[in-house]
Short mmCIF file of C-alpha atoms and ligand atoms in Angstrom, two decimals:
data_model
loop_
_atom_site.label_atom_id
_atom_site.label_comp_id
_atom_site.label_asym_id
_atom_site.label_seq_id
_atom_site.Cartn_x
_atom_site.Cartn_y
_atom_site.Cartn_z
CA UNK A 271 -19.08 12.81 -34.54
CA UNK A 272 -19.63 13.32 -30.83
CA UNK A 273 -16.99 14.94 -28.60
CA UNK A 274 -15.05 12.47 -26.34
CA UNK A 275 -16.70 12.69 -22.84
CA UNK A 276 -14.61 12.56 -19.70
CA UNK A 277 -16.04 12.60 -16.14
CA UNK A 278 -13.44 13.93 -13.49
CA UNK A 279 -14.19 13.56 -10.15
CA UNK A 280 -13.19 16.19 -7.52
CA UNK A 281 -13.64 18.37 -10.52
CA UNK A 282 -13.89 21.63 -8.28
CA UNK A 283 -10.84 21.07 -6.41
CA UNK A 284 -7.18 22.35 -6.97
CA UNK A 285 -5.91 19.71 -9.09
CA UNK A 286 -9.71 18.83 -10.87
CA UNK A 287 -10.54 22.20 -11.71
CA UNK A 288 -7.24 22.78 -13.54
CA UNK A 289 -8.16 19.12 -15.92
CA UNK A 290 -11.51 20.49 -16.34
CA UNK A 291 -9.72 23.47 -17.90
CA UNK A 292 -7.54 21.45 -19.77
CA UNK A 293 -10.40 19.04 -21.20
CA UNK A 294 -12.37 21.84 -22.65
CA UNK A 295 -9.06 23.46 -24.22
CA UNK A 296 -8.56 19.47 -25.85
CA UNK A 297 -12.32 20.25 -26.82
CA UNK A 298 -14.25 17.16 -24.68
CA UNK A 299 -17.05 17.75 -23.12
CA UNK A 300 -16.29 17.42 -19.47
CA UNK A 301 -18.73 16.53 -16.18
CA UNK A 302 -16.92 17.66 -12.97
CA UNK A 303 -18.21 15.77 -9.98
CA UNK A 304 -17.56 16.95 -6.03
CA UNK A 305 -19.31 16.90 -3.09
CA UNK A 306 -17.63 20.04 -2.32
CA UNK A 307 -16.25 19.33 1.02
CA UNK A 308 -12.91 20.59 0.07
CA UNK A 309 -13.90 21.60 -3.04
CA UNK A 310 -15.09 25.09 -4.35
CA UNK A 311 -17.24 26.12 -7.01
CA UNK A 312 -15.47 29.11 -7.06
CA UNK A 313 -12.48 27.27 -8.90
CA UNK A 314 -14.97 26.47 -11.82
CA UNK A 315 -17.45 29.04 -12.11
CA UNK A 316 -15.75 30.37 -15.08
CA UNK A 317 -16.68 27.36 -16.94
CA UNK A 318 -20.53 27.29 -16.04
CA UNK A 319 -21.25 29.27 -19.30
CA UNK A 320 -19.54 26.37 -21.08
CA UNK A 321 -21.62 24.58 -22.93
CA UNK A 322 -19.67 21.44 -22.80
CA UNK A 323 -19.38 21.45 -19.00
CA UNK A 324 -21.48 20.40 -16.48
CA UNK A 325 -21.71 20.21 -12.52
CA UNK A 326 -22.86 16.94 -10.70
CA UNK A 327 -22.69 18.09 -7.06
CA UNK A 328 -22.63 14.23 -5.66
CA UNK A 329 -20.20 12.27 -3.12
CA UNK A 330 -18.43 9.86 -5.31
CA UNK A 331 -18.33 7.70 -1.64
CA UNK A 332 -22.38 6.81 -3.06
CA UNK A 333 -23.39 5.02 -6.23
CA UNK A 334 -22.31 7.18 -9.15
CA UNK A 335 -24.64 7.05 -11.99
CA UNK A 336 -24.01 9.29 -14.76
CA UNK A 337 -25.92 9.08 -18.16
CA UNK A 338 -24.98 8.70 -21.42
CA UNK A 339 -22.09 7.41 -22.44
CA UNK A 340 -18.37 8.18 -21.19
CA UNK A 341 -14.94 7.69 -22.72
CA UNK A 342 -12.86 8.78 -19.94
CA UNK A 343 -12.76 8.95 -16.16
CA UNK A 344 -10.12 10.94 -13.89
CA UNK A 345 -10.72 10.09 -10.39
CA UNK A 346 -9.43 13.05 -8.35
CA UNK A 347 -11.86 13.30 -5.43
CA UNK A 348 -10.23 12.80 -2.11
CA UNK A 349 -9.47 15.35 0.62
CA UNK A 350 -4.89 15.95 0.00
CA UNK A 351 -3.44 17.18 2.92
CA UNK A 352 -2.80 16.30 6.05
CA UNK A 353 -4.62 19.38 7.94
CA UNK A 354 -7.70 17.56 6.01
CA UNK A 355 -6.94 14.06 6.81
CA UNK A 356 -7.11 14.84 10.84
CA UNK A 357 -10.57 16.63 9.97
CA UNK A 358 -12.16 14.55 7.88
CA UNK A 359 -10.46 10.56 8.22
CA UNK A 360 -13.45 8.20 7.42
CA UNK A 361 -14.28 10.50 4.23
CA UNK A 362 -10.39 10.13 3.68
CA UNK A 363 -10.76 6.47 3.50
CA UNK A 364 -14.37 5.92 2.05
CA UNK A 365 -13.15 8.31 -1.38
CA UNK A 366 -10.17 6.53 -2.05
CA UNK A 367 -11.62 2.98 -1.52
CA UNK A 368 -15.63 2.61 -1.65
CA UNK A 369 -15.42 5.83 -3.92
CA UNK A 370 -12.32 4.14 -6.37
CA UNK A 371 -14.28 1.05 -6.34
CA UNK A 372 -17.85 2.80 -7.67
CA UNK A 373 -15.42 4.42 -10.26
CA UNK A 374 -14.48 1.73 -11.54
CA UNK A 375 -17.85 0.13 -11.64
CA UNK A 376 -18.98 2.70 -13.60
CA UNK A 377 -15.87 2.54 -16.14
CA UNK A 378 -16.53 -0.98 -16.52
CA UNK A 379 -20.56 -0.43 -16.96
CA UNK A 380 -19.57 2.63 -19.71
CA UNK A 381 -16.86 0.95 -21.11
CA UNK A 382 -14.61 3.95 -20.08
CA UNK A 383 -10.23 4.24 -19.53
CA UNK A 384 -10.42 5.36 -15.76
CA UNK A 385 -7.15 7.34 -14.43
CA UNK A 386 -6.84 7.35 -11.15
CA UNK A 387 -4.93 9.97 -8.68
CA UNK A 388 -2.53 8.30 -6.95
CA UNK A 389 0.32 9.68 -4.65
CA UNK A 390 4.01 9.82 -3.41
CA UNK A 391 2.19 9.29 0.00
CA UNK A 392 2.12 5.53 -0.72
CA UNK A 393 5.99 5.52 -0.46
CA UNK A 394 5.54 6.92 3.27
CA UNK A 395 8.41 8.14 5.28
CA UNK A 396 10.74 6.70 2.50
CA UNK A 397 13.68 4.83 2.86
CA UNK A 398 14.69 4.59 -0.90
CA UNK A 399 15.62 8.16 -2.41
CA UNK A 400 14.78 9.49 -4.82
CA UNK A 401 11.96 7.25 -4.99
CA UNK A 402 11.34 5.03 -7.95
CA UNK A 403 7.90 3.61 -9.09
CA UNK A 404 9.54 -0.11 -7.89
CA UNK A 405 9.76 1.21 -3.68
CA UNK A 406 7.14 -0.21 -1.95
CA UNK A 407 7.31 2.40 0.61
CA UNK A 408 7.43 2.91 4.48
CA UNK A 409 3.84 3.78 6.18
CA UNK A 410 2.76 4.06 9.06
CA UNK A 411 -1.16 1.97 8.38
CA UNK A 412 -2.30 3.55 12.13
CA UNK A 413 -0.61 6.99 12.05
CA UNK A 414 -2.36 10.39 11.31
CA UNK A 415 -1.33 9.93 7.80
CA UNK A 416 -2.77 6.20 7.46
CA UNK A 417 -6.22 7.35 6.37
CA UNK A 418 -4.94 8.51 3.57
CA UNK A 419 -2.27 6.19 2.66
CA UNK A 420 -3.88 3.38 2.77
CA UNK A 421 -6.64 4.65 1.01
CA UNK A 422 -4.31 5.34 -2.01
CA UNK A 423 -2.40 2.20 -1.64
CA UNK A 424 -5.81 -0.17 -1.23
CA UNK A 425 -7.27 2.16 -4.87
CA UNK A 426 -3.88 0.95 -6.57
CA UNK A 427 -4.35 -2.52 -5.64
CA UNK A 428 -8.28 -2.66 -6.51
CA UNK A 429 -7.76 -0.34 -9.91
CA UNK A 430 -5.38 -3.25 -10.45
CA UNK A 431 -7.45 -6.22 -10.03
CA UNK A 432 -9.82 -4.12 -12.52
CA UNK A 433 -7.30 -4.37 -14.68
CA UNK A 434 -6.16 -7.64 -14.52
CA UNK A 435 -9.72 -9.53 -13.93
CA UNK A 436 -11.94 -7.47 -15.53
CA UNK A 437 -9.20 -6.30 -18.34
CA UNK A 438 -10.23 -2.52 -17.92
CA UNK A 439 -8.10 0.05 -19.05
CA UNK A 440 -6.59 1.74 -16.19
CA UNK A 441 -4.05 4.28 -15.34
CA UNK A 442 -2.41 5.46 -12.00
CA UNK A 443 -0.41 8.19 -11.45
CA UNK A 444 1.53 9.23 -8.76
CA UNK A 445 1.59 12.79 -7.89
CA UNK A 446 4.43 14.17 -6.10
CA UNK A 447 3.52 17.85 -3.86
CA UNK A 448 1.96 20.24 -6.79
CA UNK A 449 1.45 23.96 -5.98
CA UNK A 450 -0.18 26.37 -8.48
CA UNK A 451 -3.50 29.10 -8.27
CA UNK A 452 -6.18 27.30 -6.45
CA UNK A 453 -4.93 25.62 -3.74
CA UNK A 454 -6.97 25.98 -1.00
CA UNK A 455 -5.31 28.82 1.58
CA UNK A 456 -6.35 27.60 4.48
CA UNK A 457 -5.59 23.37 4.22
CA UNK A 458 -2.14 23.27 5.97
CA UNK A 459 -0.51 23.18 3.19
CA UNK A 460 3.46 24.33 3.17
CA UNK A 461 3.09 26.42 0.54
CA UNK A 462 -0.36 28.23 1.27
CA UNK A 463 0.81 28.65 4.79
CA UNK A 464 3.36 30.64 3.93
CA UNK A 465 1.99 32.79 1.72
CA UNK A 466 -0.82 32.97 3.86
CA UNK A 467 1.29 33.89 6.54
CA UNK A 468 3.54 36.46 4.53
CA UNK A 469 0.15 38.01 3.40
CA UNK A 470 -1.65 38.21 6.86
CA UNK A 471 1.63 39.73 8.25
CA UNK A 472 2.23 36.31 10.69
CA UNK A 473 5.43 34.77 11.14
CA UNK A 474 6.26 31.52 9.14
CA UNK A 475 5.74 28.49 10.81
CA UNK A 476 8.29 25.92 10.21
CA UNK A 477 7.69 21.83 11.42
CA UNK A 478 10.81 20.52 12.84
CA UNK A 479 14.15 22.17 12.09
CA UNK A 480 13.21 22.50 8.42
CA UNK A 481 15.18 20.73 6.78
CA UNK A 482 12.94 18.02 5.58
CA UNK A 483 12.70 18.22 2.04
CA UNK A 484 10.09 18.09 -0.64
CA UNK A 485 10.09 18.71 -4.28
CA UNK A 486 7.25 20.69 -6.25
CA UNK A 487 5.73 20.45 -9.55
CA UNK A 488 3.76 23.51 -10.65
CA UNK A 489 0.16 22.62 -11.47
CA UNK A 490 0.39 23.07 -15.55
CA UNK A 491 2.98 20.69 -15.84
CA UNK A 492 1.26 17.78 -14.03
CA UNK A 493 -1.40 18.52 -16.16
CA UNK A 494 0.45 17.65 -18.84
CA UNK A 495 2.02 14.07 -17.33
CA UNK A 496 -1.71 13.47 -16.34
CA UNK A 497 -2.70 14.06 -20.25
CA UNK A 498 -0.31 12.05 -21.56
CA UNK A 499 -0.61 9.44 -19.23
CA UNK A 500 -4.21 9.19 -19.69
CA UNK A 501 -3.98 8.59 -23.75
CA UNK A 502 -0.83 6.28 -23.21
CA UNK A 503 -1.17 2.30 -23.04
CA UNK A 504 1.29 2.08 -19.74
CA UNK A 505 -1.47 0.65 -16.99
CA UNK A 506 1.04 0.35 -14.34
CA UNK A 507 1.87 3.44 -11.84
CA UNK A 508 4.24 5.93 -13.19
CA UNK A 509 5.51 9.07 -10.99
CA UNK A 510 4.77 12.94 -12.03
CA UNK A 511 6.70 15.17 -9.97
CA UNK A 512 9.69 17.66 -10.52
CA UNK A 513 12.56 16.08 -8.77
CA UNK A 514 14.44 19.65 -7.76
CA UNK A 515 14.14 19.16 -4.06
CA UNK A 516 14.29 22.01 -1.56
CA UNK A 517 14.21 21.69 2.13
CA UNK A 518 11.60 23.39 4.00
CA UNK A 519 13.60 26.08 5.16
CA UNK A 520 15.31 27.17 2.47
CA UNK A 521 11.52 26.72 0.76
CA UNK A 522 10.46 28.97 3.45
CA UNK A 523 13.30 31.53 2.49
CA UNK A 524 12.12 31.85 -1.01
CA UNK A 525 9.04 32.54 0.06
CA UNK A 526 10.41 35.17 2.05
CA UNK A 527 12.11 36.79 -0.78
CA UNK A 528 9.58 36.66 -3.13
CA UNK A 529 7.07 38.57 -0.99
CA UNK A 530 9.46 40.99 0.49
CA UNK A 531 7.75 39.96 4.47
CA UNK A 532 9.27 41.40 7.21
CA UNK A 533 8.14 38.56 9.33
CA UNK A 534 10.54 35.82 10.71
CA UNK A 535 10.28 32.46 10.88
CA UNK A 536 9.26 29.85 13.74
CA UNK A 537 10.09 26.58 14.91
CA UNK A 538 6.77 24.41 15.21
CA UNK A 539 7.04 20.51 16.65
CA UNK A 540 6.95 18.52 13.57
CA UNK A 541 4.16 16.57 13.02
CA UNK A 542 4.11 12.70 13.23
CA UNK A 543 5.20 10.23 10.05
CA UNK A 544 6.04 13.66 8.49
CA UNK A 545 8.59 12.72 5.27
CA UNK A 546 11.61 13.18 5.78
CA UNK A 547 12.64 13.64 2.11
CA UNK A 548 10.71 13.57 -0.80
CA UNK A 549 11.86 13.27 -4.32
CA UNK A 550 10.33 11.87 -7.81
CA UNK A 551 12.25 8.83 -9.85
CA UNK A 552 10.71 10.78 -13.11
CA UNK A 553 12.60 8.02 -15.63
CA UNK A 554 9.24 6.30 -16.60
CA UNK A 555 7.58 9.18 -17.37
CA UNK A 556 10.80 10.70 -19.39
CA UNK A 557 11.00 7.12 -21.33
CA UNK A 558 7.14 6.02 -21.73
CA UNK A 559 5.67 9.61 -21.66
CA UNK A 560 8.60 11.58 -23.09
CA UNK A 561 7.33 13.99 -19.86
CA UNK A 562 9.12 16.14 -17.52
CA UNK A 563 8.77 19.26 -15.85
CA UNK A 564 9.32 22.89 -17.63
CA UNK A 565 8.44 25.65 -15.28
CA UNK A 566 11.00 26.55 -12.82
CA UNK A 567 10.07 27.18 -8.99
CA UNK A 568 10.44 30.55 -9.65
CA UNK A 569 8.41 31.32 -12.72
CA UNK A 570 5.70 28.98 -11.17
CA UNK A 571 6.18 30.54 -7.42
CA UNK A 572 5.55 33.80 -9.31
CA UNK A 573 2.19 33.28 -10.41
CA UNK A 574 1.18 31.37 -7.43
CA UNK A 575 1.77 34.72 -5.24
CA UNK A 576 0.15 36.62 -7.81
CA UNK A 577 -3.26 34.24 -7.14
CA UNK A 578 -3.02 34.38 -3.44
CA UNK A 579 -2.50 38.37 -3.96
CA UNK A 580 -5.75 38.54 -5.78
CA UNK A 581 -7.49 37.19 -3.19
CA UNK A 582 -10.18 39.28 -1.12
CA UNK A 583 -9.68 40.25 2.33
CA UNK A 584 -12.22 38.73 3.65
CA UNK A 585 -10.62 34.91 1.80
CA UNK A 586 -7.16 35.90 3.64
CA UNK A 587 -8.43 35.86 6.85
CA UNK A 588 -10.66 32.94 6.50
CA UNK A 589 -7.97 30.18 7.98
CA UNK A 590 -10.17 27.19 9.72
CA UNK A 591 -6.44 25.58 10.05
CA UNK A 592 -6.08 27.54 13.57
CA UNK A 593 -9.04 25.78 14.87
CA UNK A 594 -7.59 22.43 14.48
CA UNK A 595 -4.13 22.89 15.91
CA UNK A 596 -6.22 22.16 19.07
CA UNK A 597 -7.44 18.99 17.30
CA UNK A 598 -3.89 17.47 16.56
CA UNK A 599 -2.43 18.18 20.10
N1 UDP B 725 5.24 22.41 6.87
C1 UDP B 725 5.82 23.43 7.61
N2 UDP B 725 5.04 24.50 7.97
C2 UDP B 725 3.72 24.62 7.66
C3 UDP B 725 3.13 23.58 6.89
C4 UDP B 725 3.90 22.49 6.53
O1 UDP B 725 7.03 23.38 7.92
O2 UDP B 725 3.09 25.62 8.04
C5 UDP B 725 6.06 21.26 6.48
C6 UDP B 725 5.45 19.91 6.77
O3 UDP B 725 5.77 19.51 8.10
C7 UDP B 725 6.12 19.04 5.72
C8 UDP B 725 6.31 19.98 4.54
O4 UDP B 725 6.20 21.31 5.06
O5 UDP B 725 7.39 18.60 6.16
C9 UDP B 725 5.27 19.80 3.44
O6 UDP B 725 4.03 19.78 4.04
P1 UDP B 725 2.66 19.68 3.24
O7 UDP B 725 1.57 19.56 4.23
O8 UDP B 725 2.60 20.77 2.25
O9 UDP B 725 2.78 18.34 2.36
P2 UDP B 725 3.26 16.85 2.65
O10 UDP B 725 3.87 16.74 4.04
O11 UDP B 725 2.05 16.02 2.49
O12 UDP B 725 4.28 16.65 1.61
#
């Protein structure tokens, strides 16, 4: 019998490399797809001598054609933070709409399940907390984060219509802040920033007065909600976060600690439609999934800093994110 064949788009990206990983270990055979704007071969090379991997290097924004048949697609192409959003907007928006919508053609064509990366973003600046999978959210459609929001929301709505009309199978998830080894150091990021920052010998920059709040999942465990998720039969959004919530400064203290910087912290203006608080509803992913989170911020901070530790000199010090502080002012 052939292996079960998944396609995962923004495959060399944070979040895509890691479900490449995690496809091959589950023994598909796995296509990653990325035009590599954000995304970096680097995070996949060890799975080039694979011989159930393969690269497509192609903007998902363009007709996708891939041949031979597919059983699964995980759409996870889209620029994810808001340092990227102000560089890149109209990629922002073509991904996570014209991009969703040739995913989904191709599903349909293939007669593929198609999961599709969804986000806590759609809630906004939320009003409801913690928030549930039934909030409609709170965003701003013409702010700096609206290119990306509305993306996401307008991909929910047409992965629905899929489902509905065209009776595909369809999942969404919706992620909730991840960290883990291969985020990108330099995409604004809170938690690359500051271990950027402890690394380079800076000061930490806080937004606001810090005490915002977010709550992070380490990258293994979403892997798993994403997994289960995928092989479930729930087609309607579920949340996969870890609900312990930290504000940013006491976020910013840990980090502190944990790489023993001398450096102090700063007060930065905080940036517009920034969240306020952040925190999962995880009850439909406990119930229908029987998922929830199992590394602790510290184990998972732990290996984080041992990543961004490993990385060259020359990687430290390559931070584009100064050059658009001019750009947001
Ligand atoms: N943040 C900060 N200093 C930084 C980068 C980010 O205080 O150097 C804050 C940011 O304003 C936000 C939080 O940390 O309130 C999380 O930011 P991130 O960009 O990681 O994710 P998102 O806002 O999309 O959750």
């Amino acid at each position: 019998m052939s292996k079960k064949k998944v396609l995962i788009t923004g495959g060399a990206g944070f979040l895509g490399s890691h479900l490449c990983d995690r496809f091959i270990k589950e023994g598909y055979s796995v296509i990653a797809m990325d035009n590599l704007i954000t995304g970096d071969l680097k995070n996949i090379e060890h799975l080039f001598k694979h011989k159930d991997f393969e690269f497509y290097h192609h903007d998902v924004s363009s007709f996708v054609h891939v041949p031979g048949h597919l059983d699964y697609i995980l759409h996870f192409a889209s620029p994810a933070s808001p340092i990227d959003y102000l560089k890149i907007p109209i990629q922002t928006l073509k991904v996570g709409s014209l991009g969703t919508h040739n995913l989904l053609g191709l599903a349909r064509v293939k007669k593929a399940r198609i999961l599709v990366a969804s986000t806590s973003e759609i809630y906004g600046d939320p009003s409801v907390h913690p928030q549930p999978e039934e909030y409609y959210g709170n965003v701003n459609t013409v702010g700096p984060r609206g290119v990306y929001d509305e993306a996401k929301r307008f991909q929910e709505a047409i992965t629905m219509a899929y489902h509905t009309y065209h009776k595909l199978e369809t999942r969404i998830i919706r992620i909730f802040n991840t960290y883990g080894p291969r985020m990108r150091l330099n995409d604004g990021r809170v938690l690359p920033a500051f271990i950027g920052q402890a690394l380079r010998g800076e000061d930490l920059t806080i937004f606001g007065d810090g005490s915002q709040t977010r709550s992070f999942c380490y990258v293994d465990d979403l892997v798993e909600g994403i997994y289960r998720l995928l092989l479930s039969e729930y087609a309607y959004p579920v949340n996969i976060g870890n609900p312990n919530e930290i504000t940013i400064k006491d976020f910013a203290e840990e980090i502190i600690k944990l790489t023993g910087t001398n450096q102090k912290i700063i007060y930065q203006a905080l940036p517009k439609d920034d969240p306020k608080q952040r925190q999962p509803d995880i009850t439909k992913a406990k119930s229908i999934l029987g998922w929830e989170p199992k590394i602790s911020r510290a184990e998972g901070l732990k290996i984080t800093y041992s990543y961004f530790k490993s990385l060259t000199k020359e990687e430290l010090y390559h931070n584009d994110h100064r050059e658009f502080e001019n750009y947001k002012k």
